[in-house]
Amino acid sequence: EIVDFNMFLNRIIDRFEMTHKDDVDFVRNIPDTAIFTEIAMDKVGQVLDNVISNAIKYSNSENKRVEFHVKQNRLYNRMTVQIKDNGLGIPGSKVDRIFERFYRVDKGRARKMGGTGLGLAISKEIIEAHDGRIWANSVENEGTTIFINLPCETLEEDVWDV
Ligand code: ATP
Ligand code: MG
């Protein structure tokens, strides 16, 4: 389906906001204008659910914050969404491994939290099936940012206002 990614993301954040009224601050840096993209909403919704759940789950902070940034690159018909948390972070040597099946940074902690360690491996498959890319930046004890880059459409009228 072709959807306005910004509206799609806002709906998902609204849902998280309802269940985390008191413990998480959601900061939205999302353009008011639409970014149209052709995605399987259920699949990409699953990716965002996992990434946002991770951002909330892997944090001891008293003031949990999850920040969203959406940017369109019109020249290349691509868009990037960043989901940034102020949680536990991940040691540098392990950042790239979080996209492997069953990989978990802290086995003991992970066992207590439940889950399977498949969330990001599945997310990567889904994003790559959309001709997209997903990667992470992280600083231990500071937080993690997940980047998702996807193709998007440029409206015909936009072509003329370069
Ligand atoms: P599942 O998603 O299957 O319920 P999971 O959350 O453990 O389980 P992934 O979502 O694939 O699995 O994440 C893999 C591992 O990467 C996590 O166990 C955690 O160690 C680390 N990780 C993922 N996101 C973050 C984050 N935002 N901050 C810190 N660590 C993270
Ligand atoms: Mg997960």
Short mmCIF file of C-alpha atoms and ligand atoms in Angstrom, two decimals:
data_model
loop_
_atom_site.label_atom_id
_atom_site.label_comp_id
_atom_site.label_asym_id
_atom_site.label_seq_id
_atom_site.Cartn_x
_atom_site.Cartn_y
_atom_site.Cartn_z
CA GLU A 1 0.00 0.00 0.00
CA ILE A 2 1.04 3.60 -0.55
CA VAL A 3 0.86 5.48 2.73
CA ASP A 4 1.89 8.77 4.22
CA PHE A 5 4.75 7.56 6.40
CA ASN A 6 4.43 10.50 8.78
CA MET A 7 0.80 9.80 9.55
CA PHE A 8 1.54 6.09 9.83
CA LEU A 9 4.36 6.71 12.32
CA ASN A 10 2.33 9.26 14.32
CA ARG A 11 -0.42 6.67 14.81
CA ILE A 12 2.06 4.13 16.09
CA ILE A 13 3.60 6.62 18.50
CA ASP A 14 0.10 7.63 19.69
CA ARG A 15 -0.49 4.00 20.61
CA PHE A 16 2.74 3.76 22.62
CA GLU A 17 2.02 7.10 24.26
CA MET A 18 -1.28 5.78 25.61
CA THR A 19 0.35 2.82 27.32
CA HIS A 20 3.40 4.78 28.54
CA LYS A 21 1.80 8.05 29.68
CA ASP A 22 3.76 8.23 32.89
CA ASP A 23 7.12 6.64 32.19
CA VAL A 24 8.22 7.71 28.70
CA ASP A 25 8.60 11.06 26.98
CA PHE A 26 7.99 10.82 23.23
CA VAL A 27 9.57 13.59 21.17
CA ARG A 28 8.41 13.94 17.58
CA ASN A 29 10.50 15.60 14.95
CA ILE A 30 8.23 14.64 12.09
CA PRO A 31 7.41 16.91 9.13
CA ASP A 32 3.84 18.18 8.77
CA THR A 33 3.84 17.43 5.09
CA ALA A 34 3.27 13.91 3.84
CA ILE A 35 6.00 11.53 2.72
CA PHE A 36 4.45 8.88 0.50
CA THR A 37 6.01 5.46 0.54
CA GLU A 38 4.94 2.06 -0.66
CA ILE A 39 5.13 -0.37 2.25
CA ALA A 40 3.41 -3.38 3.73
CA MET A 41 1.93 -1.56 6.72
CA ASP A 42 1.64 -4.66 8.91
CA LYS A 43 5.27 -5.60 8.29
CA VAL A 44 6.81 -2.16 8.71
CA GLY A 45 4.47 -1.65 11.67
CA GLN A 46 6.00 -4.76 13.21
CA VAL A 47 9.49 -3.29 12.70
CA LEU A 48 8.56 -0.01 14.37
CA ASP A 49 6.81 -1.84 17.22
CA ASN A 50 9.96 -3.80 17.93
CA VAL A 51 12.34 -0.86 17.66
CA ILE A 52 10.19 1.33 19.91
CA SER A 53 9.66 -1.52 22.41
CA ASN A 54 13.42 -2.05 22.52
CA ALA A 55 13.99 1.67 23.11
CA ILE A 56 11.71 1.50 26.14
CA LYS A 57 12.75 -1.96 27.37
CA TYR A 58 16.53 -1.51 27.36
CA SER A 59 16.63 1.45 29.72
CA ASN A 60 16.97 2.01 33.45
CA SER A 61 16.50 5.72 33.14
CA GLU A 62 14.11 7.55 35.44
CA ASN A 63 13.30 9.89 32.57
CA LYS A 64 12.92 7.67 29.56
CA ARG A 65 12.88 9.55 26.31
CA VAL A 66 12.30 8.26 22.79
CA GLU A 67 12.96 10.75 20.01
CA PHE A 68 11.78 10.44 16.43
CA HIS A 69 13.30 12.18 13.42
CA VAL A 70 11.97 11.81 9.91
CA LYS A 71 13.79 13.31 6.95
CA GLN A 72 13.16 13.05 3.26
CA ASN A 73 15.88 13.14 0.64
CA ARG A 74 13.93 14.31 -2.41
CA LEU A 75 16.88 14.11 -4.75
CA TYR A 76 17.22 10.36 -4.23
CA ASN A 77 13.59 9.53 -3.40
CA ARG A 78 14.60 8.16 -0.04
CA MET A 79 13.57 8.87 3.53
CA THR A 80 15.21 8.13 6.86
CA VAL A 81 13.56 7.68 10.22
CA GLN A 82 15.67 7.77 13.38
CA ILE A 83 14.47 6.34 16.68
CA LYS A 84 16.72 7.54 19.48
CA ASP A 85 16.61 6.48 23.12
CA ASN A 86 18.48 7.48 26.26
CA GLY A 87 18.75 3.92 27.53
CA LEU A 88 21.50 1.46 28.37
CA GLY A 89 23.27 1.70 25.04
CA ILE A 90 25.35 -1.07 23.50
CA PRO A 91 29.14 -1.56 23.64
CA GLY A 92 30.76 -0.53 20.34
CA SER A 93 31.99 -3.99 19.46
CA LYS A 94 28.49 -5.43 19.72
CA VAL A 95 26.37 -2.85 17.92
CA ASP A 96 26.38 -4.59 14.55
CA ARG A 97 25.58 -7.97 16.07
CA ILE A 98 22.16 -6.94 17.37
CA PHE A 99 20.71 -7.66 13.92
CA GLU A 100 21.77 -11.33 14.14
CA ARG A 101 19.21 -13.97 15.00
CA PHE A 102 18.99 -14.72 18.73
CA TYR A 103 21.78 -12.27 19.55
CA ARG A 104 21.32 -10.45 22.84
CA VAL A 105 23.84 -8.11 24.40
CA ASP A 106 23.28 -9.19 27.98
CA LYS A 107 22.10 -12.78 28.26
CA GLY A 108 21.14 -12.59 31.93
CA ARG A 109 19.22 -9.39 31.57
CA ALA A 110 17.58 -10.60 28.38
CA ARG A 111 16.26 -13.73 30.06
CA LYS A 112 14.47 -11.66 32.67
CA MET A 113 12.96 -9.40 30.03
CA GLY A 114 11.58 -12.19 27.90
CA GLY A 115 11.48 -12.07 24.12
CA THR A 116 13.47 -14.20 21.74
CA GLY A 117 16.21 -12.01 20.32
CA LEU A 118 14.64 -12.26 16.88
CA GLY A 119 13.03 -8.84 16.72
CA LEU A 120 15.83 -6.99 14.93
CA ALA A 121 16.78 -9.93 12.69
CA ILE A 122 13.19 -10.02 11.43
CA SER A 123 13.16 -6.23 11.21
CA LYS A 124 16.23 -6.31 8.99
CA GLU A 125 14.65 -8.88 6.68
CA ILE A 126 11.50 -6.81 6.39
CA ILE A 127 13.32 -3.54 5.71
CA GLU A 128 15.64 -5.14 3.15
CA ALA A 129 12.61 -6.69 1.42
CA HIS A 130 11.43 -3.07 0.99
CA ASP A 131 14.73 -2.14 -0.63
CA GLY A 132 15.64 -0.37 2.60
CA ARG A 133 18.46 -0.37 5.12
CA ILE A 134 18.46 -0.52 8.92
CA TRP A 135 21.44 0.16 11.17
CA ALA A 136 22.33 1.35 14.66
CA ASN A 137 24.53 3.84 16.45
CA SER A 138 25.05 3.45 20.15
CA VAL A 139 27.04 4.76 23.08
CA GLU A 140 27.14 2.59 26.18
CA ASN A 141 25.28 4.16 29.11
CA GLU A 142 24.04 6.98 26.89
CA GLY A 143 21.67 5.49 24.40
CA THR A 144 20.98 4.02 21.02
CA THR A 145 19.73 5.35 17.71
CA ILE A 146 18.18 3.05 15.13
CA PHE A 147 18.17 4.35 11.54
CA ILE A 148 15.78 3.08 8.89
CA ASN A 149 16.20 4.27 5.31
CA LEU A 150 13.42 3.53 2.81
CA PRO A 151 12.45 4.46 -0.72
CA CYS A 152 9.73 7.09 -1.01
CA GLU A 153 7.83 8.81 -3.77
CA THR A 154 8.20 12.35 -4.90
CA LEU A 155 4.93 13.98 -5.89
CA GLU A 156 4.91 15.16 -9.47
CA GLU A 157 4.46 18.80 -8.50
CA ASP A 158 7.62 18.56 -6.38
CA VAL A 159 9.66 17.73 -9.44
CA TRP A 160 9.14 21.26 -10.69
CA ASP A 161 10.03 23.19 -7.59
CA VAL A 162 13.68 22.17 -7.44
P1 ATP B 1 12.43 -9.79 20.85
O1 ATP B 1 12.51 -8.51 20.06
O2 ATP B 1 12.48 -10.98 19.97
O3 ATP B 1 11.31 -9.77 21.82
P2 ATP B 1 14.90 -8.82 21.88
O4 ATP B 1 14.31 -7.47 22.11
O5 ATP B 1 15.89 -9.31 22.88
O6 ATP B 1 13.73 -9.90 21.76
P3 ATP B 1 15.96 -7.77 19.41
O7 ATP B 1 14.84 -6.79 19.31
O8 ATP B 1 16.39 -8.47 18.17
O9 ATP B 1 15.61 -8.92 20.46
O10 ATP B 1 17.22 -7.06 20.02
C1 ATP B 1 18.45 -7.82 20.15
C2 ATP B 1 19.28 -7.32 21.31
O11 ATP B 1 19.82 -6.05 20.99
C3 ATP B 1 18.51 -7.10 22.60
O12 ATP B 1 18.43 -8.29 23.35
C4 ATP B 1 19.36 -6.05 23.31
O13 ATP B 1 20.45 -6.68 23.95
C5 ATP B 1 19.91 -5.24 22.16
N1 ATP B 1 19.14 -4.01 21.91
C6 ATP B 1 18.19 -3.82 20.96
N2 ATP B 1 17.69 -2.57 20.99
C7 ATP B 1 18.35 -1.93 21.99
C8 ATP B 1 18.29 -0.60 22.53
N3 ATP B 1 17.45 0.32 22.04
N4 ATP B 1 19.12 -0.31 23.56
C9 ATP B 1 19.98 -1.22 24.05
N5 ATP B 1 20.08 -2.49 23.60
C10 ATP B 1 19.28 -2.85 22.58
MG MG B 2 13.08 -6.60 20.59
#
